CSV table of N, CA, C and O in Angstrom, one decimal:
chain,number,residue,atom,x,y,z
A,19,MET,N,27.9,-43.2,13.1
A,19,MET,CA,28.7,-42.6,12.0
A,19,MET,C,27.9,-41.5,11.4
A,19,MET,O,28.5,-40.4,11.1
A,20,LYS,N,26.6,-41.6,11.2
A,20,LYS,CA,25.8,-40.5,10.6
A,20,LYS,C,25.8,-39.3,11.4
A,20,LYS,O,25.9,-38.2,10.8
A,21,PRO,N,25.7,-39.3,12.8
A,21,PRO,CA,25.7,-38.0,13.5
A,21,PRO,C,27.1,-37.3,13.3
A,21,PRO,O,27.1,-36.1,13.2
A,22,ILE,N,28.2,-38.0,13.2
A,22,ILE,CA,29.5,-37.4,13.0
A,22,ILE,C,29.5,-36.7,11.6
A,22,ILE,O,29.9,-35.6,11.5
A,23,ALA,N,29.0,-37.4,10.6
A,23,ALA,CA,29.0,-36.8,9.2
A,23,ALA,C,28.1,-35.6,9.2
A,23,ALA,O,28.5,-34.6,8.6
A,24,ALA,N,26.9,-35.6,9.8
A,24,ALA,CA,26.1,-34.5,9.9
A,24,ALA,C,26.7,-33.3,10.6
A,24,ALA,O,26.6,-32.1,10.2
A,25,GLY,N,27.4,-33.6,11.7
A,25,GLY,CA,28.1,-32.5,12.4
A,25,GLY,C,29.2,-31.9,11.6
A,25,GLY,O,29.4,-30.7,11.6
A,26,LEU,N,29.9,-32.8,10.9
A,26,LEU,CA,31.0,-32.3,10.0
A,26,LEU,C,30.5,-31.4,8.9
A,26,LEU,O,31.0,-30.4,8.6
A,27,PHE,N,29.4,-31.8,8.3
A,27,PHE,CA,28.7,-31.0,7.2
A,27,PHE,C,28.3,-29.6,7.8
A,27,PHE,O,28.5,-28.6,7.1
A,28,LEU,N,27.8,-29.6,9.0
A,28,LEU,CA,27.4,-28.3,9.6
A,28,LEU,C,28.6,-27.4,9.8
A,28,LEU,O,28.6,-26.2,9.5
A,29,VAL,N,29.7,-28.0,10.3
A,29,VAL,CA,30.9,-27.2,10.5
A,29,VAL,C,31.4,-26.6,9.2
A,29,VAL,O,31.8,-25.5,9.1
A,30,VAL,N,31.5,-27.5,8.2
A,30,VAL,CA,32.0,-27.1,6.9
A,30,VAL,C,31.0,-26.0,6.3
A,30,VAL,O,31.5,-25.0,5.7
A,31,SER,N,29.7,-26.1,6.4
A,31,SER,CA,28.8,-25.1,5.9
A,31,SER,C,29.0,-23.8,6.6
A,31,SER,O,29.0,-22.7,6.0
A,32,LEU,N,29.2,-23.8,7.9
A,32,LEU,CA,29.4,-22.5,8.7
A,32,LEU,C,30.7,-21.9,8.3
A,32,LEU,O,30.8,-20.7,8.2
A,33,THR,N,31.7,-22.7,8.1
A,33,THR,CA,33.0,-22.2,7.7
A,33,THR,C,32.9,-21.5,6.3
A,33,THR,O,33.5,-20.5,6.1
A,34,ALA,N,32.2,-22.2,5.4
A,34,ALA,CA,32.1,-21.6,4.1
A,34,ALA,C,31.4,-20.3,4.1
A,34,ALA,O,31.9,-19.3,3.4
A,35,VAL,N,30.4,-20.1,4.9
A,35,VAL,CA,29.7,-18.8,5.0
A,35,VAL,C,30.6,-17.8,5.6
A,35,VAL,O,30.7,-16.6,5.1
A,36,GLY,N,31.3,-18.1,6.6
A,36,GLY,CA,32.3,-17.2,7.3
A,36,GLY,C,33.4,-16.8,6.4
A,36,GLY,O,34.0,-15.8,6.6
A,37,ALA,N,33.8,-17.7,5.4
A,37,ALA,CA,34.9,-17.4,4.6
A,37,ALA,C,34.6,-16.7,3.3
A,37,ALA,O,35.4,-16.6,2.4
A,38,GLU,N,33.3,-16.3,3.1
A,38,GLU,CA,32.9,-15.7,1.9
A,38,GLU,C,33.7,-14.4,1.7
A,38,GLU,O,33.9,-13.6,2.6
A,39,THR,N,34.3,-14.2,0.5
A,39,THR,CA,35.1,-13.0,0.3
A,39,THR,C,34.3,-11.7,0.2
A,39,THR,O,33.1,-11.8,0.0
A,40,PHE,N,34.9,-10.6,0.3
A,40,PHE,CA,34.3,-9.3,0.2
A,40,PHE,C,33.6,-9.2,-1.2
A,40,PHE,O,32.4,-8.9,-1.2
A,41,ASP,N,34.3,-9.6,-2.3
A,41,ASP,CA,33.7,-9.5,-3.6
A,41,ASP,C,32.5,-10.4,-3.7
A,41,ASP,O,31.5,-10.0,-4.4
A,42,ALA,N,32.6,-11.6,-3.2
A,42,ALA,CA,31.5,-12.6,-3.3
A,42,ALA,C,30.3,-12.0,-2.5
A,42,ALA,O,29.1,-12.1,-3.0
A,43,ARG,N,30.5,-11.4,-1.4
A,43,ARG,CA,29.4,-10.8,-0.6
A,43,ARG,C,28.7,-9.6,-1.4
A,43,ARG,O,27.5,-9.5,-1.4
A,44,VAL,N,29.5,-8.8,-2.0
A,44,VAL,CA,29.0,-7.7,-2.8
A,44,VAL,C,28.2,-8.3,-4.0
A,44,VAL,O,27.1,-7.8,-4.2
A,45,GLN,N,28.7,-9.3,-4.7
A,45,GLN,CA,28.0,-9.8,-5.8
A,45,GLN,C,26.7,-10.5,-5.3
A,45,GLN,O,25.6,-10.4,-6.0
A,46,ARG,N,26.7,-11.2,-4.2
A,46,ARG,CA,25.5,-11.8,-3.7
A,46,ARG,C,24.4,-10.7,-3.3
A,46,ARG,O,23.3,-10.8,-3.6
A,47,ALA,N,24.9,-9.6,-2.7
A,47,ALA,CA,24.0,-8.5,-2.4
A,47,ALA,C,23.4,-7.9,-3.6
A,47,ALA,O,22.2,-7.7,-3.7
A,48,LYS,N,24.2,-7.7,-4.7
A,48,LYS,CA,23.7,-7.2,-5.9
A,48,LYS,C,22.6,-8.1,-6.6
A,48,LYS,O,21.6,-7.7,-7.1
A,49,GLY,N,22.9,-9.4,-6.5
A,49,GLY,CA,22.0,-10.4,-7.0
A,49,GLY,C,20.6,-10.3,-6.3
A,49,GLY,O,19.6,-10.4,-6.9
A,50,LEU,N,20.7,-10.2,-5.0
A,50,LEU,CA,19.4,-10.2,-4.2
A,50,LEU,C,18.7,-8.9,-4.5
A,50,LEU,O,17.4,-8.9,-4.5
A,51,GLU,N,19.4,-7.8,-4.7
A,51,GLU,CA,18.7,-6.5,-5.1
A,51,GLU,C,17.9,-6.6,-6.4
A,51,GLU,O,16.9,-5.9,-6.5
A,52,GLU,N,18.3,-7.5,-7.2
A,52,GLU,CA,17.6,-7.7,-8.5
A,52,GLU,C,16.3,-8.6,-8.4
A,52,GLU,O,15.6,-8.6,-9.4
A,53,THR,N,16.1,-9.2,-7.3
A,53,THR,CA,14.9,-10.1,-7.2
A,53,THR,C,13.7,-9.2,-6.9
A,53,THR,O,13.9,-8.1,-6.4
A,54,PRO,N,12.5,-9.7,-7.1
A,54,PRO,CA,11.3,-8.9,-6.7
A,54,PRO,C,11.3,-8.5,-5.3
A,54,PRO,O,11.0,-7.4,-4.9
A,55,LEU,N,11.6,-9.5,-4.4
A,55,LEU,CA,11.7,-9.2,-2.9
A,55,LEU,C,12.7,-8.1,-2.6
A,55,LEU,O,12.5,-7.3,-1.8
A,56,GLY,N,13.9,-8.3,-3.3
A,56,GLY,CA,15.0,-7.4,-3.0
A,56,GLY,C,14.6,-6.0,-3.5
A,56,GLY,O,14.9,-5.0,-2.8
A,57,GLN,N,14.0,-5.9,-4.6
A,57,GLN,CA,13.6,-4.6,-5.1
A,57,GLN,C,12.5,-3.9,-4.2
A,57,GLN,O,12.6,-2.7,-3.9
A,58,ALA,N,11.6,-4.7,-3.7
A,58,ALA,CA,10.6,-4.2,-2.8
A,58,ALA,C,11.3,-3.7,-1.5
A,58,ALA,O,10.9,-2.7,-0.9
A,59,TYR,N,12.3,-4.5,-1.0
A,59,TYR,CA,13.0,-4.0,0.2
A,59,TYR,C,13.7,-2.7,-0.1
A,59,TYR,O,13.7,-1.8,0.7
A,60,GLN,N,14.4,-2.6,-1.2
A,60,GLN,CA,15.1,-1.4,-1.6
A,60,GLN,C,14.1,-0.2,-1.6
A,60,GLN,O,14.5,0.9,-1.1
A,61,ASP,N,13.0,-0.4,-2.1
A,61,ASP,CA,12.0,0.7,-2.1
A,61,ASP,C,11.5,1.1,-0.7
A,61,ASP,O,11.3,2.3,-0.5
A,62,SER,N,11.5,0.2,0.2
A,62,SER,CA,11.1,0.6,1.6
A,62,SER,C,12.4,1.1,2.4
A,62,SER,O,12.2,1.9,3.3
A,63,MET,N,13.5,0.7,2.0
A,63,MET,CA,14.8,1.0,2.7
A,63,MET,C,15.2,2.5,2.4
A,63,MET,O,15.6,3.2,3.3
A,64,TRP,N,15.2,2.8,1.1
A,64,TRP,CA,15.8,4.1,0.7
A,64,TRP,C,15.2,5.4,1.4
A,64,TRP,O,16.0,6.3,1.7
A,65,PRO,N,13.9,5.4,1.5
A,65,PRO,CA,13.4,6.6,2.2
A,65,PRO,C,13.9,6.8,3.6
A,65,PRO,O,14.1,7.9,4.1
A,66,LEU,N,14.2,5.7,4.3
A,66,LEU,CA,14.8,5.8,5.6
A,66,LEU,C,16.3,6.0,5.6
A,66,LEU,O,16.8,6.7,6.4
A,67,LEU,N,16.9,5.3,4.7
A,67,LEU,CA,18.4,5.3,4.7
A,67,LEU,C,19.0,6.5,4.1
A,67,LEU,O,20.1,7.0,4.6
A,68,GLN,N,18.4,7.1,3.0
A,68,GLN,CA,19.1,8.2,2.3
A,68,GLN,C,19.4,9.4,3.2
A,68,GLN,O,20.5,9.9,3.1
A,69,PRO,N,18.4,9.9,4.0
A,69,PRO,CA,18.8,11.0,4.8
A,69,PRO,C,19.9,10.7,5.8
A,69,PRO,O,20.7,11.5,6.2
A,70,PHE,N,19.9,9.5,6.4
A,70,PHE,CA,20.9,9.1,7.3
A,70,PHE,C,22.2,9.0,6.7
A,70,PHE,O,23.2,9.6,7.2
A,71,VAL,N,22.3,8.5,5.4
A,71,VAL,CA,23.6,8.4,4.7
A,71,VAL,C,24.1,9.8,4.4
A,71,VAL,O,25.3,10.1,4.6
A,72,ALA,N,23.3,10.7,3.9
A,72,ALA,CA,23.7,12.0,3.6
A,72,ALA,C,24.2,12.8,4.8
A,72,ALA,O,25.3,13.4,4.8
A,73,SER,N,23.6,12.6,5.9
A,73,SER,CA,24.0,13.2,7.2
A,73,SER,C,25.3,12.6,7.7
A,73,SER,O,26.2,13.3,8.1
A,74,LEU,N,25.5,11.3,7.6
A,74,LEU,CA,26.7,10.6,8.0
A,74,LEU,C,27.9,11.1,7.1
A,74,LEU,O,28.9,11.3,7.7
A,75,VAL,N,27.7,11.2,5.8
A,75,VAL,CA,28.8,11.6,5.0
A,75,VAL,C,29.2,13.0,5.3
A,75,VAL,O,30.4,13.3,5.5
A,76,LYS,N,28.3,13.9,5.6
A,76,LYS,CA,28.6,15.3,6.0
A,76,LYS,C,29.4,15.3,7.3
A,76,LYS,O,30.4,16.0,7.4
A,77,LYS,N,28.9,14.5,8.2
A,77,LYS,CA,29.6,14.4,9.5
A,77,LYS,C,31.1,13.9,9.3
A,77,LYS,O,32.0,14.4,9.9
A,78,CYS,N,31.2,12.8,8.5
A,78,CYS,CA,32.6,12.3,8.3
A,78,CYS,C,33.5,13.3,7.7
A,78,CYS,O,34.7,13.4,8.0
A,79,ILE,N,33.0,14.0,6.7
A,79,ILE,CA,33.8,15.1,6.0
A,79,ILE,C,34.1,16.2,7.0
A,79,ILE,O,35.3,16.7,7.0
A,80,SER,N,33.2,16.6,7.8
A,80,SER,CA,33.4,17.7,8.8
A,80,SER,C,34.5,17.3,9.8
A,80,SER,O,35.2,18.1,10.3
A,81,GLU,N,34.6,16.0,10.1
A,81,GLU,CA,35.6,15.5,11.1
A,81,GLU,C,37.0,15.6,10.6
A,81,GLU,O,37.9,15.6,11.3
A,82,ASP,N,37.1,15.5,9.3
A,82,ASP,CA,38.4,15.5,8.6
A,82,ASP,C,38.3,16.5,7.5
A,82,ASP,O,37.9,16.2,6.4
A,83,GLY,N,38.8,17.7,7.7
A,83,GLY,CA,38.8,18.8,6.7
A,83,GLY,C,39.4,18.4,5.4
A,83,GLY,O,39.1,19.0,4.4
A,84,LYS,N,40.3,17.5,5.4
A,84,LYS,CA,40.9,17.1,4.1
A,84,LYS,C,40.5,15.6,3.8
A,84,LYS,O,41.4,14.8,3.4
A,85,ALA,N,39.3,15.3,4.0
A,85,ALA,CA,38.8,14.0,3.8
A,85,ALA,C,39.1,13.4,2.4
A,85,ALA,O,39.0,14.2,1.4
A,86,ASP,N,39.5,12.2,2.4
A,86,ASP,CA,39.8,11.5,1.1
A,86,ASP,C,38.5,11.1,0.6
A,86,ASP,O,37.8,10.2,1.1
A,87,LEU,N,38.1,11.7,-0.5
A,87,LEU,CA,36.7,11.4,-1.1
A,87,LEU,C,36.8,10.3,-2.2
A,87,LEU,O,35.9,10.2,-3.0
A,88,THR,N,37.8,9.4,-2.1
A,88,THR,CA,37.9,8.3,-3.0
A,88,THR,C,36.7,7.4,-2.9
A,88,THR,O,36.2,7.2,-1.8
A,89,SER,N,36.2,7.0,-4.0
A,89,SER,CA,35.0,6.1,-4.0
A,89,SER,C,35.3,4.8,-3.2
A,89,SER,O,36.5,4.4,-3.2
A,90,PHE,N,34.3,4.3,-2.6
A,90,PHE,CA,34.5,3.0,-1.8
A,90,PHE,C,33.2,2.2,-1.9
A,90,PHE,O,32.2,2.7,-2.2
A,91,VAL,N,33.4,0.9,-1.6
A,91,VAL,CA,32.3,0.0,-1.6
A,91,VAL,C,32.2,-0.5,-0.2
A,91,VAL,O,33.1,-0.9,0.5
A,92,TRP,N,30.9,-0.5,0.3
A,92,TRP,CA,30.6,-0.9,1.7
A,92,TRP,C,29.7,-2.1,1.6
A,92,TRP,O,28.8,-2.1,0.7
A,93,VAL,N,29.9,-3.1,2.5
A,93,VAL,CA,29.0,-4.2,2.5
A,93,VAL,C,28.8,-4.6,4.0
A,93,VAL,O,29.7,-4.5,4.8
A,94,GLY,N,27.6,-5.0,4.3
A,94,GLY,CA,27.2,-5.5,5.6
A,94,GLY,C,26.2,-6.5,5.5
A,94,GLY,O,25.6,-6.7,4.4
A,95,THR,N,25.9,-7.2,6.6
A,95,THR,CA,24.9,-8.3,6.5
A,95,THR,C,23.8,-7.9,7.5
A,95,THR,O,24.1,-7.6,8.7
A,96,LEU,N,22.6,-7.9,7.0
A,96,LEU,CA,21.4,-7.6,7.8
A,96,LEU,C,20.9,-8.9,8.4
A,96,LEU,O,20.7,-9.9,7.8
A,97,THR,N,20.5,-8.8,9.7
A,97,THR,CA,19.9,-10.0,10.4
A,97,THR,C,18.4,-9.9,10.2
A,97,THR,O,17.9,-8.9,9.7
A,98,LEU,N,17.7,-10.9,10.6
A,98,LEU,CA,16.2,-10.9,10.5
A,98,LEU,C,15.6,-9.7,11.2
A,98,LEU,O,14.5,-9.2,10.8
A,99,LYS,N,16.2,-9.2,12.2
A,99,LYS,CA,15.7,-8.0,13.0
A,99,LYS,C,16.1,-6.7,12.4
A,99,LYS,O,15.8,-5.6,12.9
A,100,GLY,N,16.9,-6.7,11.3
A,100,GLY,CA,17.3,-5.5,10.7
A,100,GLY,C,18.6,-4.9,11.3
A,100,GLY,O,19.0,-3.7,11.0
A,101,ASN,N,19.3,-5.7,12.1
A,101,ASN,CA,20.6,-5.3,12.7
A,101,ASN,C,21.7,-5.6,11.7
A,101,ASN,O,21.6,-6.6,10.9
A,102,LEU,N,22.8,-4.8,11.7
A,102,LEU,CA,23.9,-5.1,10.9
A,102,LEU,C,25.0,-5.8,11.6
A,102,LEU,O,25.3,-5.6,12.8
A,103,ASN,N,25.7,-6.7,10.8
A,103,ASN,CA,27.0,-7.3,11.3
A,103,ASN,C,27.9,-7.5,10.1
A,103,ASN,O,27.5,-7.3,9.0
A,104,ALA,N,29.0,-8.0,10.3
A,104,ALA,CA,30.0,-8.3,9.3
A,104,ALA,C,30.2,-7.2,8.3
A,104,ALA,O,30.2,-7.4,7.1
A,105,ILE,N,30.4,-6.0,8.8
A,105,ILE,CA,30.6,-4.8,8.0
A,105,ILE,C,32.0,-4.8,7.5
A,105,ILE,O,33.0,-5.0,8.2
A,106,GLN,N,32.1,-4.5,6.2
A,106,GLN,CA,33.4,-4.4,5.5
A,106,GLN,C,33.4,-3.3,4.5
A,106,GLN,O,32.3,-2.9,4.0
A,107,VAL,N,34.5,-2.7,4.2
A,107,VAL,CA,34.6,-1.6,3.3
A,107,VAL,C,36.0,-1.7,2.5
A,107,VAL,O,37.0,-2.1,3.1
A,108,GLN,N,35.9,-1.4,1.3
A,108,GLN,CA,37.2,-1.3,0.5
A,108,GLN,C,37.1,-0.2,-0.5
A,108,GLN,O,36.0,0.1,-1.1
A,109,PRO,N,38.1,0.6,-0.7
A,109,PRO,CA,39.4,0.6,0.1
A,109,PRO,C,39.2,1.2,1.4
A,109,PRO,O,38.2,2.0,1.7
A,110,MET,N,40.1,1.0,2.3
A,110,MET,CA,40.1,1.5,3.7
A,110,MET,C,40.7,2.9,3.6
A,110,MET,O,41.9,3.1,3.3
A,111,THR,N,39.9,3.9,4.0
A,111,THR,CA,40.4,5.3,4.1
A,111,THR,C,39.8,5.8,5.4
A,111,THR,O,38.9,5.2,6.0
A,112,GLN,N,40.2,7.0,5.8
A,112,GLN,CA,39.6,7.6,7.0
A,112,GLN,C,38.1,7.8,6.8
A,112,GLN,O,37.3,7.5,7.7
A,113,MET,N,37.8,8.2,5.6
A,113,MET,CA,36.4,8.5,5.2
A,113,MET,C,35.6,7.2,5.3
A,113,MET,O,34.5,7.1,5.9
A,114,SER,N,36.1,6.1,4.7
A,114,SER,CA,35.3,4.9,4.6
A,114,SER,C,35.2,4.2,6.0
A,114,SER,O,34.2,3.6,6.3
A,115,ARG,N,36.3,4.4,6.8
A,115,ARG,CA,36.2,3.9,8.2
A,115,ARG,C,35.1,4.6,9.0
A,115,ARG,O,34.3,4.0,9.7
A,116,CYS,N,35.1,6.0,8.9
A,116,CYS,CA,34.1,6.8,9.6
A,116,CYS,C,32.7,6.4,9.1
A,116,CYS,O,31.8,6.2,9.9
A,117,PHE,N,32.5,6.2,7.8
A,117,PHE,CA,31.3,5.8,7.3
A,117,PHE,C,30.8,4.5,7.8
A,117,PHE,O,29.7,4.3,8.2
A,118,SER,N,31.7,3.5,7.9
A,118,SER,CA,31.4,2.2,8.4
A,118,SER,C,31.0,2.2,9.8
A,118,SER,O,30.0,1.5,10.2
A,119,ARG,N,31.7,3.0,10.6
A,119,ARG,CA,31.3,3.1,12.0
A,119,ARG,C,29.9,3.7,12.2
A,119,ARG,O,29.1,3.2,13.0
A,120,GLY,N,29.6,4.7,11.4
A,120,GLY,CA,28.3,5.3,11.5
A,120,GLY,C,27.2,4.4,11.0
A,120,GLY,O,26.1,4.5,11.5
A,121,MET,N,27.5,3.6,10.0
A,121,MET,CA,26.5,2.7,9.4
A,121,MET,C,26.0,1.7,10.4
A,121,MET,O,24.9,1.1,10.2
A,122,GLU,N,26.8,1.5,11.5
A,122,GLU,CA,26.3,0.5,12.5
A,122,GLU,C,25.0,1.0,13.1
A,122,GLU,O,24.3,0.2,13.8
A,123,HIS,N,24.7,2.3,13.0
A,123,HIS,CA,23.5,2.9,13.6
A,123,HIS,C,22.4,3.2,12.6
A,123,HIS,O,21.5,3.9,12.9
A,124,ALA,N,22.6,2.8,11.3
A,124,ALA,CA,21.7,3.1,10.3
A,124,ALA,C,20.3,2.5,10.5
A,124,ALA,O,20.2,1.4,11.0
A,125,PRO,N,19.2,3.2,10.1
A,125,PRO,CA,17.9,2.7,10.3
A,125,PRO,C,17.3,1.8,9.3
A,125,PRO,O,16.4,2.1,8.5
A,126,PHE,N,17.9,0.6,9.2
A,126,PHE,CA,17.4,-0.4,8.2
A,126,PHE,C,16.1,-1.0,8.7
A,126,PHE,O,16.0,-1.4,9.8
A,127,PRO,N,15.1,-1.1,7.8
A,127,PRO,CA,13.9,-1.8,8.1
A,127,PRO,C,14.2,-3.3,8.1
A,127,PRO,O,15.2,-3.8,7.6
A,128,LYS,N,13.4,-4.1,8.8
A,128,LYS,CA,13.6,-5.5,8.8
A,128,LYS,C,13.5,-6.1,7.4
A,128,LYS,O,12.6,-5.7,6.7
A,129,PRO,N,14.5,-6.9,7.0
A,129,PRO,CA,14.4,-7.5,5.7
A,129,PRO,C,13.4,-8.6,5.6
A,129,PRO,O,13.0,-9.2,6.6
A,130,PRO,N,13.0,-9.0,4.4
A,130,PRO,CA,12.1,-10.1,4.3
A,130,PRO,C,12.8,-11.4,4.8
A,130,PRO,O,13.9,-11.6,4.6
A,131,LYS,N,12.0,-12.2,5.5
A,131,LYS,CA,12.5,-13.4,6.1
A,131,LYS,C,13.1,-14.3,5.0
A,131,LYS,O,14.2,-15.0,5.2
A,132,GLU,N,12.6,-14.3,3.8
A,132,GLU,CA,13.1,-15.2,2.7
A,132,GLU,C,14.5,-14.8,2.3
A,132,GLU,O,15.2,-15.6,1.8
A,133,LEU,N,14.8,-13.5,2.5
A,133,LEU,CA,16.1,-13.1,2.1
A,133,LEU,C,17.1,-13.1,3.2
A,133,LEU,O,18.3,-13.1,3.0
A,134,ALA,N,16.7,-13.0,4.4
A,134,ALA,CA,17.6,-12.8,5.6
A,134,ALA,C,17.7,-14.0,6.5
A,134,ALA,O,18.3,-13.8,7.6
A,135,ARG,N,17.1,-15.1,6.1
A,135,ARG,CA,17.1,-16.2,7.0
A,135,ARG,C,18.6,-16.5,7.5
A,135,ARG,O,18.8,-16.8,8.6
A,136,ASP,N,19.5,-16.5,6.6
A,136,ASP,CA,20.9,-16.7,6.9
A,136,ASP,C,21.7,-15.4,6.9
A,136,ASP,O,23.0,-15.5,6.8
A,137,GLY,N,21.1,-14.3,7.0
A,137,GLY,CA,21.7,-13.0,6.9
A,137,GLY,C,21.7,-12.5,5.4
A,137,GLY,O,21.9,-13.3,4.5
A,138,MET,N,21.3,-11.3,5.3
A,138,MET,CA,21.1,-10.7,3.9
A,138,MET,C,22.2,-9.6,3.7
A,138,MET,O,22.3,-8.6,4.4
A,139,PRO,N,23.1,-9.9,2.8
A,139,PRO,CA,24.1,-8.9,2.5
A,139,PRO,C,23.5,-7.7,1.8
A,139,PRO,O,22.6,-7.9,1.0
A,140,ILE,N,24.0,-6.6,2.1
A,140,ILE,CA,23.6,-5.3,1.5
A,140,ILE,C,24.8,-4.5,1.2
A,140,ILE,O,25.8,-4.5,1.9
A,141,THR,N,24.8,-3.9,0.0
A,141,THR,CA,26.0,-3.1,-0.4
A,141,THR,C,25.7,-1.7,-0.9
A,141,THR,O,24.6,-1.5,-1.4
A,142,LEU,N,26.6,-0.8,-0.6
A,142,LEU,CA,26.5,0.5,-1.1
A,142,LEU,C,27.8,0.9,-1.9
A,142,LEU,O,28.9,0.7,-1.3
A,143,ASN,N,27.6,1.4,-3.0
A,143,ASN,CA,28.8,2.0,-3.8
A,143,ASN,C,28.8,3.5,-3.6
A,143,ASN,O,27.9,4.2,-4.0
A,144,MET,N,29.8,3.9,-2.8
A,144,MET,CA,29.8,5.3,-2.4
A,144,MET,C,30.8,6.1,-3.4
A,144,MET,O,32.0,5.8,-3.4
A,145,ARG,N,30.2,7.0,-4.1
A,145,ARG,CA,31.0,7.9,-5.0
A,145,ARG,C,30.7,9.3,-4.5
A,145,ARG,O,29.6,9.9,-4.7
A,146,LEU,N,31.7,9.9,-3.9
A,146,LEU,CA,31.6,11.2,-3.2
A,146,LEU,C,32.1,12.3,-4.1
A,146,LEU,O,33.2,12.1,-4.7
A,147,HIS,N,31.5,13.4,-4.1
A,147,HIS,CA,31.9,14.6,-4.8
A,147,HIS,C,31.9,15.8,-3.9
A,147,HIS,O,30.9,16.0,-3.2
A,148,PRO,N,33.0,16.5,-3.8
A,148,PRO,CA,33.1,17.6,-2.8
A,148,PRO,C,31.9,18.6,-2.9
A,148,PRO,O,31.4,19.0,-1.8
A,149,MET,N,31.5,19.0,-4.0
A,149,MET,CA,30.4,20.0,-4.2
A,149,MET,C,29.1,19.5,-3.6
A,149,MET,O,28.2,20.3,-3.2
A,150,ASP,N,28.9,18.2,-3.5
A,150,ASP,CA,27.6,17.6,-3.0
A,150,ASP,C,27.6,17.7,-1.5
A,150,ASP,O,26.5,17.7,-0.9
A,151,TYR,N,28.7,17.9,-0.8
A,151,TYR,CA,28.7,17.9,0.7
A,151,TYR,C,29.4,19.1,1.3
A,151,TYR,O,30.0,19.0,2.3
A,152,GLN,N,29.3,20.2,0.6
A,152,GLN,CA,29.9,21.4,1.2
A,152,GLN,C,29.1,21.8,2.5
A,152,GLN,O,27.9,21.7,2.6
A,153,LEU,N,29.9,22.2,3.5
A,153,LEU,CA,29.4,22.5,4.8
A,153,LEU,C,29.1,23.9,5.0
A,153,LEU,O,29.6,24.8,4.4
């Protein structure tokens, strides 16, 4: 009976992680950013990520001359190796979809094991302004 109960608990736990809402993932990512380890990771991440994000935004805008520059929130989960999965974005626009596709190739450093053991959510609040990205 105990092996069945343990197996059921594992299935329920995995289902709960997979069922985490977009908003819950964003909030969890923001909470991790506020920890000392999260802040240290952010400090190492931004010098690598900022030029990539700026280039990606310009690329997405150039692909769509009338790009919808509505602000959007992006969230993904980093693995222990620094790979992304479970990428989501809200609201969905041509711009946010292009951005999400490009972020699959972003140069994230490996996150701390303590934060990424079960996957580390990371979020970006994108507020775009046309004058910032003139081509």
